[in-house]
């Protein structure tokens, strides 16, 4: 990952990173960073790399290791976001996180999950999770190494955008 892009993420997240260069970040859709893309519209795509980078940088500033995106965890997170959007409500079910992950071929020793709704951008979701003690504890769990993050847009639902972040060791 390019240092200028990390520096841009750090600046946008209000974090510091030594050695930042002044080179502009790569252009993203609509000329804006992926963590500011409004996901409350049909066809909007979550920038999973920007989400990973934002959470990983936050973890690094707390002395923790980065997270990597895992395709199976992506599938599990998407299934959870889709289920919440269909129901029109935030939930950690049906079933336990372990059983839901097993359906996607994941057998973690440890796993955490953040679910939410109503945040329209990655930056908003990250800030909401950071400001919530249990969600923040999940993001800062030192055992977590892999992640999947997903959204589902439900235009007729009260919250419009449903979020699922799944992390495992």
JSON list of C-alpha atoms in Angstrom, two decimals:
[
{"chain": "A", "resi": 1, "resn": "UNK", "atom": "CA", "xyz": [0.00, 0.00, 0.00]},
{"chain": "A", "resi": 2, "resn": "UNK", "atom": "CA", "xyz": [1.40, 3.40, -0.93]},
{"chain": "A", "resi": 3, "resn": "UNK", "atom": "CA", "xyz": [2.54, 5.69, 1.87]},
{"chain": "A", "resi": 4, "resn": "UNK", "atom": "CA", "xyz": [0.76, 8.76, 0.39]},
{"chain": "A", "resi": 5, "resn": "UNK", "atom": "CA", "xyz": [-2.56, 6.90, 0.53]},
{"chain": "A", "resi": 6, "resn": "UNK", "atom": "CA", "xyz": [-1.97, 5.94, 4.19]},
{"chain": "A", "resi": 7, "resn": "UNK", "atom": "CA", "xyz": [-1.11, 9.57, 4.95]},
{"chain": "A", "resi": 8, "resn": "UNK", "atom": "CA", "xyz": [-4.37, 10.71, 3.37]},
{"chain": "A", "resi": 9, "resn": "UNK", "atom": "CA", "xyz": [-6.27, 8.14, 5.44]},
{"chain": "A", "resi": 10, "resn": "UNK", "atom": "CA", "xyz": [-4.47, 9.29, 8.57]},
{"chain": "A", "resi": 11, "resn": "UNK", "atom": "CA", "xyz": [-5.28, 12.92, 7.89]},
{"chain": "A", "resi": 12, "resn": "UNK", "atom": "CA", "xyz": [-8.94, 12.16, 7.17]},
{"chain": "A", "resi": 13, "resn": "UNK", "atom": "CA", "xyz": [-9.25, 10.04, 10.30]},
{"chain": "A", "resi": 14, "resn": "UNK", "atom": "CA", "xyz": [-7.58, 12.72, 12.42]},
{"chain": "A", "resi": 15, "resn": "UNK", "atom": "CA", "xyz": [-4.65, 10.42, 13.12]},
{"chain": "A", "resi": 16, "resn": "UNK", "atom": "CA", "xyz": [-0.93, 11.05, 12.79]},
{"chain": "A", "resi": 17, "resn": "UNK", "atom": "CA", "xyz": [1.59, 9.06, 10.81]},
{"chain": "A", "resi": 18, "resn": "UNK", "atom": "CA", "xyz": [5.28, 9.97, 10.73]},
{"chain": "A", "resi": 19, "resn": "UNK", "atom": "CA", "xyz": [6.98, 10.33, 7.36]},
{"chain": "A", "resi": 20, "resn": "UNK", "atom": "CA", "xyz": [3.96, 11.36, 5.29]},
{"chain": "A", "resi": 21, "resn": "UNK", "atom": "CA", "xyz": [4.79, 12.73, 1.87]},
{"chain": "A", "resi": 22, "resn": "UNK", "atom": "CA", "xyz": [2.95, 15.52, 0.12]},
{"chain": "A", "resi": 23, "resn": "UNK", "atom": "CA", "xyz": [2.05, 13.49, -2.98]},
{"chain": "A", "resi": 24, "resn": "UNK", "atom": "CA", "xyz": [-1.71, 13.43, -3.67]},
{"chain": "A", "resi": 25, "resn": "UNK", "atom": "CA", "xyz": [-3.61, 10.18, -3.04]},
{"chain": "A", "resi": 26, "resn": "UNK", "atom": "CA", "xyz": [-4.80, 8.12, -6.00]},
{"chain": "A", "resi": 27, "resn": "UNK", "atom": "CA", "xyz": [-8.09, 9.28, -7.53]},
{"chain": "A", "resi": 28, "resn": "UNK", "atom": "CA", "xyz": [-11.10, 7.26, -6.51]},
{"chain": "A", "resi": 29, "resn": "UNK", "atom": "CA", "xyz": [-14.64, 7.27, -7.92]},
{"chain": "A", "resi": 30, "resn": "UNK", "atom": "CA", "xyz": [-16.14, 10.77, -8.00]},
{"chain": "A", "resi": 31, "resn": "UNK", "atom": "CA", "xyz": [-12.74, 12.17, -6.93]},
{"chain": "A", "resi": 32, "resn": "UNK", "atom": "CA", "xyz": [-13.33, 11.47, -3.25]},
{"chain": "A", "resi": 33, "resn": "UNK", "atom": "CA", "xyz": [-11.67, 9.05, -0.83]},
{"chain": "A", "resi": 34, "resn": "UNK", "atom": "CA", "xyz": [-13.47, 5.71, -0.58]},
{"chain": "A", "resi": 35, "resn": "UNK", "atom": "CA", "xyz": [-14.30, 6.24, 3.07]},
{"chain": "A", "resi": 36, "resn": "UNK", "atom": "CA", "xyz": [-16.51, 9.23, 2.14]},
{"chain": "A", "resi": 37, "resn": "UNK", "atom": "CA", "xyz": [-18.57, 7.53, -0.59]},
{"chain": "A", "resi": 38, "resn": "UNK", "atom": "CA", "xyz": [-22.29, 7.80, 0.21]},
{"chain": "A", "resi": 39, "resn": "UNK", "atom": "CA", "xyz": [-23.58, 4.22, 0.36]},
{"chain": "A", "resi": 40, "resn": "UNK", "atom": "CA", "xyz": [-27.22, 5.26, 0.74]},
{"chain": "A", "resi": 41, "resn": "UNK", "atom": "CA", "xyz": [-27.86, 5.03, -2.98]},
{"chain": "A", "resi": 42, "resn": "UNK", "atom": "CA", "xyz": [-28.52, 2.26, -5.45]},
{"chain": "A", "resi": 43, "resn": "UNK", "atom": "CA", "xyz": [-25.34, 0.79, -6.93]},
{"chain": "A", "resi": 44, "resn": "UNK", "atom": "CA", "xyz": [-22.94, 2.42, -4.44]},
{"chain": "A", "resi": 45, "resn": "UNK", "atom": "CA", "xyz": [-19.95, 0.21, -3.65]},
{"chain": "A", "resi": 46, "resn": "UNK", "atom": "CA", "xyz": [-18.19, -0.08, -0.31]},
{"chain": "A", "resi": 47, "resn": "UNK", "atom": "CA", "xyz": [-14.44, 0.53, -0.60]},
{"chain": "A", "resi": 48, "resn": "UNK", "atom": "CA", "xyz": [-13.35, -2.43, 1.51]},
{"chain": "A", "resi": 49, "resn": "UNK", "atom": "CA", "xyz": [-9.66, -1.55, 1.21]},
{"chain": "A", "resi": 50, "resn": "UNK", "atom": "CA", "xyz": [-10.30, 1.97, 2.55]},
{"chain": "A", "resi": 51, "resn": "UNK", "atom": "CA", "xyz": [-12.27, 0.47, 5.45]},
{"chain": "A", "resi": 52, "resn": "UNK", "atom": "CA", "xyz": [-9.49, -2.01, 6.19]},
{"chain": "A", "resi": 53, "resn": "UNK", "atom": "CA", "xyz": [-6.87, 0.72, 6.00]},
{"chain": "A", "resi": 54, "resn": "UNK", "atom": "CA", "xyz": [-8.80, 3.03, 8.32]},
{"chain": "A", "resi": 55, "resn": "UNK", "atom": "CA", "xyz": [-9.34, 0.33, 10.95]},
{"chain": "A", "resi": 56, "resn": "UNK", "atom": "CA", "xyz": [-5.77, -0.97, 10.60]},
{"chain": "A", "resi": 57, "resn": "UNK", "atom": "CA", "xyz": [-4.29, 2.51, 11.00]},
{"chain": "A", "resi": 58, "resn": "UNK", "atom": "CA", "xyz": [-6.41, 3.04, 14.10]},
{"chain": "A", "resi": 59, "resn": "UNK", "atom": "CA", "xyz": [-5.18, -0.28, 15.47]},
{"chain": "A", "resi": 60, "resn": "UNK", "atom": "CA", "xyz": [-1.57, 0.60, 14.63]},
{"chain": "A", "resi": 61, "resn": "UNK", "atom": "CA", "xyz": [-1.90, 3.87, 16.56]},
{"chain": "A", "resi": 62, "resn": "UNK", "atom": "CA", "xyz": [-2.97, 1.76, 19.52]},
{"chain": "A", "resi": 63, "resn": "UNK", "atom": "CA", "xyz": [0.08, -0.53, 19.17]},
{"chain": "A", "resi": 64, "resn": "UNK", "atom": "CA", "xyz": [-1.82, -3.36, 17.43]},
{"chain": "A", "resi": 65, "resn": "UNK", "atom": "CA", "xyz": [-1.27, -5.20, 14.16]},
{"chain": "A", "resi": 66, "resn": "UNK", "atom": "CA", "xyz": [-3.15, -4.53, 10.92]},
{"chain": "A", "resi": 67, "resn": "UNK", "atom": "CA", "xyz": [-6.05, -6.55, 9.56]},
{"chain": "A", "resi": 68, "resn": "UNK", "atom": "CA", "xyz": [-6.20, -8.31, 6.20]},
{"chain": "A", "resi": 69, "resn": "UNK", "atom": "CA", "xyz": [-9.32, -8.72, 4.10]},
{"chain": "A", "resi": 70, "resn": "UNK", "atom": "CA", "xyz": [-10.51, -12.32, 3.95]},
{"chain": "A", "resi": 71, "resn": "UNK", "atom": "CA", "xyz": [-12.88, -13.40, 1.14]},
{"chain": "A", "resi": 72, "resn": "UNK", "atom": "CA", "xyz": [-14.80, -15.86, 3.35]},
{"chain": "A", "resi": 73, "resn": "UNK", "atom": "CA", "xyz": [-15.26, -13.22, 6.03]},
{"chain": "A", "resi": 74, "resn": "UNK", "atom": "CA", "xyz": [-16.43, -10.83, 3.30]},
{"chain": "A", "resi": 75, "resn": "UNK", "atom": "CA", "xyz": [-19.11, -13.37, 2.35]},
{"chain": "A", "resi": 76, "resn": "UNK", "atom": "CA", "xyz": [-20.16, -13.80, 5.98]},
{"chain": "A", "resi": 77, "resn": "UNK", "atom": "CA", "xyz": [-20.33, -10.03, 6.54]},
{"chain": "A", "resi": 78, "resn": "UNK", "atom": "CA", "xyz": [-22.33, -9.55, 3.34]},
{"chain": "A", "resi": 79, "resn": "UNK", "atom": "CA", "xyz": [-24.79, -12.27, 4.34]},
{"chain": "A", "resi": 80, "resn": "UNK", "atom": "CA", "xyz": [-25.30, -10.56, 7.72]},
{"chain": "A", "resi": 81, "resn": "UNK", "atom": "CA", "xyz": [-25.73, -7.10, 6.20]},
{"chain": "A", "resi": 82, "resn": "UNK", "atom": "CA", "xyz": [-28.20, -8.50, 3.65]},
{"chain": "A", "resi": 83, "resn": "UNK", "atom": "CA", "xyz": [-30.19, -10.31, 6.37]},
{"chain": "A", "resi": 84, "resn": "UNK", "atom": "CA", "xyz": [-30.47, -7.13, 8.43]},
{"chain": "A", "resi": 85, "resn": "UNK", "atom": "CA", "xyz": [-31.51, -5.10, 5.37]},
{"chain": "A", "resi": 86, "resn": "UNK", "atom": "CA", "xyz": [-34.23, -7.64, 4.52]},
{"chain": "A", "resi": 87, "resn": "UNK", "atom": "CA", "xyz": [-35.51, -7.52, 8.12]},
{"chain": "A", "resi": 88, "resn": "UNK", "atom": "CA", "xyz": [-35.13, -3.74, 8.34]},
{"chain": "A", "resi": 89, "resn": "UNK", "atom": "CA", "xyz": [-33.40, -4.00, 11.72]},
{"chain": "A", "resi": 90, "resn": "UNK", "atom": "CA", "xyz": [-29.98, -4.46, 13.29]},
{"chain": "A", "resi": 91, "resn": "UNK", "atom": "CA", "xyz": [-29.28, -7.91, 14.70]},
{"chain": "A", "resi": 92, "resn": "UNK", "atom": "CA", "xyz": [-26.50, -10.34, 15.58]},
{"chain": "A", "resi": 93, "resn": "UNK", "atom": "CA", "xyz": [-28.50, -13.32, 14.34]},
{"chain": "A", "resi": 94, "resn": "UNK", "atom": "CA", "xyz": [-29.99, -15.58, 13.34]},
{"chain": "A", "resi": 95, "resn": "UNK", "atom": "CA", "xyz": [-27.78, -18.03, 15.16]},
{"chain": "A", "resi": 96, "resn": "UNK", "atom": "CA", "xyz": [-24.44, -17.49, 16.80]},
{"chain": "A", "resi": 97, "resn": "UNK", "atom": "CA", "xyz": [-21.56, -15.76, 15.08]},
{"chain": "A", "resi": 98, "resn": "UNK", "atom": "CA", "xyz": [-19.61, -19.03, 15.15]},
{"chain": "A", "resi": 99, "resn": "UNK", "atom": "CA", "xyz": [-22.42, -20.93, 13.38]},
{"chain": "A", "resi": 100, "resn": "UNK", "atom": "CA", "xyz": [-22.86, -18.17, 10.78]},
{"chain": "A", "resi": 101, "resn": "UNK", "atom": "CA", "xyz": [-19.12, -18.15, 10.08]},
{"chain": "A", "resi": 102, "resn": "UNK", "atom": "CA", "xyz": [-19.07, -21.94, 9.77]},
{"chain": "A", "resi": 103, "resn": "UNK", "atom": "CA", "xyz": [-21.66, -21.67, 6.96]},
{"chain": "A", "resi": 104, "resn": "UNK", "atom": "CA", "xyz": [-19.04, -19.71, 5.03]},
{"chain": "A", "resi": 105, "resn": "UNK", "atom": "CA", "xyz": [-16.20, -22.15, 5.72]},
{"chain": "A", "resi": 106, "resn": "UNK", "atom": "CA", "xyz": [-14.61, -20.13, 8.53]},
{"chain": "A", "resi": 107, "resn": "UNK", "atom": "CA", "xyz": [-13.50, -21.90, 11.71]},
{"chain": "A", "resi": 108, "resn": "UNK", "atom": "CA", "xyz": [-11.92, -19.17, 13.84]},
{"chain": "A", "resi": 109, "resn": "UNK", "atom": "CA", "xyz": [-10.57, -19.66, 17.31]},
{"chain": "A", "resi": 110, "resn": "UNK", "atom": "CA", "xyz": [-11.89, -16.21, 18.20]},
{"chain": "A", "resi": 111, "resn": "UNK", "atom": "CA", "xyz": [-14.28, -13.90, 16.38]},
{"chain": "A", "resi": 112, "resn": "UNK", "atom": "CA", "xyz": [-15.97, -10.55, 16.89]},
{"chain": "A", "resi": 113, "resn": "UNK", "atom": "CA", "xyz": [-18.73, -8.76, 15.04]},
{"chain": "A", "resi": 114, "resn": "UNK", "atom": "CA", "xyz": [-19.88, -5.16, 14.81]},
{"chain": "A", "resi": 115, "resn": "UNK", "atom": "CA", "xyz": [-23.30, -4.56, 13.29]},
{"chain": "A", "resi": 116, "resn": "UNK", "atom": "CA", "xyz": [-25.01, -1.22, 12.85]},
{"chain": "A", "resi": 117, "resn": "UNK", "atom": "CA", "xyz": [-27.27, 0.79, 10.58]},
{"chain": "A", "resi": 118, "resn": "UNK", "atom": "CA", "xyz": [-27.84, 4.36, 9.53]},
{"chain": "A", "resi": 119, "resn": "UNK", "atom": "CA", "xyz": [-24.24, 5.30, 8.75]},
{"chain": "A", "resi": 120, "resn": "UNK", "atom": "CA", "xyz": [-23.92, 6.34, 5.12]},
{"chain": "A", "resi": 121, "resn": "UNK", "atom": "CA", "xyz": [-20.11, 6.29, 4.79]},
{"chain": "A", "resi": 122, "resn": "UNK", "atom": "CA", "xyz": [-17.19, 4.19, 6.03]},
{"chain": "A", "resi": 123, "resn": "UNK", "atom": "CA", "xyz": [-15.96, 7.24, 7.96]},
{"chain": "A", "resi": 124, "resn": "UNK", "atom": "CA", "xyz": [-19.32, 7.54, 9.78]},
{"chain": "A", "resi": 125, "resn": "UNK", "atom": "CA", "xyz": [-19.47, 3.83, 10.60]},
{"chain": "A", "resi": 126, "resn": "UNK", "atom": "CA", "xyz": [-15.87, 3.83, 11.85]},
{"chain": "A", "resi": 127, "resn": "UNK", "atom": "CA", "xyz": [-16.52, 6.88, 14.05]},
{"chain": "A", "resi": 128, "resn": "UNK", "atom": "CA", "xyz": [-19.68, 5.33, 15.45]},
{"chain": "A", "resi": 129, "resn": "UNK", "atom": "CA", "xyz": [-17.89, 2.09, 16.28]},
{"chain": "A", "resi": 130, "resn": "UNK", "atom": "CA", "xyz": [-14.92, 3.93, 17.77]},
{"chain": "A", "resi": 131, "resn": "UNK", "atom": "CA", "xyz": [-17.27, 5.95, 20.02]},
{"chain": "A", "resi": 132, "resn": "UNK", "atom": "CA", "xyz": [-19.12, 2.84, 21.25]},
{"chain": "A", "resi": 133, "resn": "UNK", "atom": "CA", "xyz": [-17.28, 1.01, 24.02]},
{"chain": "A", "resi": 134, "resn": "UNK", "atom": "CA", "xyz": [-18.19, -2.56, 22.92]},
{"chain": "A", "resi": 135, "resn": "UNK", "atom": "CA", "xyz": [-17.68, -1.88, 19.20]},
{"chain": "A", "resi": 136, "resn": "UNK", "atom": "CA", "xyz": [-14.38, -0.15, 19.88]},
{"chain": "A", "resi": 137, "resn": "UNK", "atom": "CA", "xyz": [-13.22, -3.10, 22.01]},
{"chain": "A", "resi": 138, "resn": "UNK", "atom": "CA", "xyz": [-13.94, -5.38, 19.05]},
{"chain": "A", "resi": 139, "resn": "UNK", "atom": "CA", "xyz": [-11.90, -3.21, 16.66]},
{"chain": "A", "resi": 140, "resn": "UNK", "atom": "CA", "xyz": [-9.04, -3.10, 19.16]},
{"chain": "A", "resi": 141, "resn": "UNK", "atom": "CA", "xyz": [-9.08, -6.80, 20.05]},
{"chain": "A", "resi": 142, "resn": "UNK", "atom": "CA", "xyz": [-5.39, -7.74, 19.87]},
{"chain": "A", "resi": 143, "resn": "UNK", "atom": "CA", "xyz": [-6.16, -11.28, 18.69]},
{"chain": "A", "resi": 144, "resn": "UNK", "atom": "CA", "xyz": [-7.93, -10.19, 15.49]},
{"chain": "A", "resi": 145, "resn": "UNK", "atom": "CA", "xyz": [-5.94, -10.58, 12.26]},
{"chain": "A", "resi": 146, "resn": "UNK", "atom": "CA", "xyz": [-8.52, -10.92, 9.44]},
{"chain": "A", "resi": 147, "resn": "UNK", "atom": "CA", "xyz": [-11.70, -9.06, 8.61]},
{"chain": "A", "resi": 148, "resn": "UNK", "atom": "CA", "xyz": [-14.68, -8.85, 6.34]},
{"chain": "A", "resi": 149, "resn": "UNK", "atom": "CA", "xyz": [-16.86, -5.75, 6.06]},
{"chain": "A", "resi": 150, "resn": "UNK", "atom": "CA", "xyz": [-20.07, -5.25, 4.10]},
{"chain": "A", "resi": 151, "resn": "UNK", "atom": "CA", "xyz": [-23.08, -3.03, 3.66]},
{"chain": "A", "resi": 152, "resn": "UNK", "atom": "CA", "xyz": [-26.56, -3.58, 2.32]},
{"chain": "A", "resi": 153, "resn": "UNK", "atom": "CA", "xyz": [-28.74, -0.77, 1.03]},
{"chain": "A", "resi": 154, "resn": "UNK", "atom": "CA", "xyz": [-32.45, -0.95, 1.83]},
{"chain": "A", "resi": 155, "resn": "UNK", "atom": "CA", "xyz": [-34.12, 2.19, 0.40]},
{"chain": "A", "resi": 156, "resn": "UNK", "atom": "CA", "xyz": [-37.45, 1.47, 2.11]},
{"chain": "A", "resi": 157, "resn": "UNK", "atom": "CA", "xyz": [-35.94, 0.85, 5.55]},
{"chain": "A", "resi": 158, "resn": "UNK", "atom": "CA", "xyz": [-35.67, 3.48, 8.26]},
{"chain": "A", "resi": 159, "resn": "UNK", "atom": "CA", "xyz": [-31.84, 3.30, 8.39]},
{"chain": "A", "resi": 160, "resn": "UNK", "atom": "CA", "xyz": [-31.17, 2.77, 4.64]},
{"chain": "A", "resi": 161, "resn": "UNK", "atom": "CA", "xyz": [-27.65, 1.29, 5.07]},
{"chain": "A", "resi": 162, "resn": "UNK", "atom": "CA", "xyz": [-26.87, -1.78, 7.20]},
{"chain": "A", "resi": 163, "resn": "UNK", "atom": "CA", "xyz": [-23.29, -2.63, 8.23]},
{"chain": "A", "resi": 164, "resn": "UNK", "atom": "CA", "xyz": [-21.51, -5.81, 9.30]},
{"chain": "A", "resi": 165, "resn": "UNK", "atom": "CA", "xyz": [-17.85, -6.04, 10.32]},
{"chain": "A", "resi": 166, "resn": "UNK", "atom": "CA", "xyz": [-16.55, -9.52, 11.15]},
{"chain": "A", "resi": 167, "resn": "UNK", "atom": "CA", "xyz": [-13.03, -10.10, 12.51]},
{"chain": "A", "resi": 168, "resn": "UNK", "atom": "CA", "xyz": [-11.24, -13.32, 13.40]},
{"chain": "A", "resi": 169, "resn": "UNK", "atom": "CA", "xyz": [-7.85, -14.48, 14.59]}
]
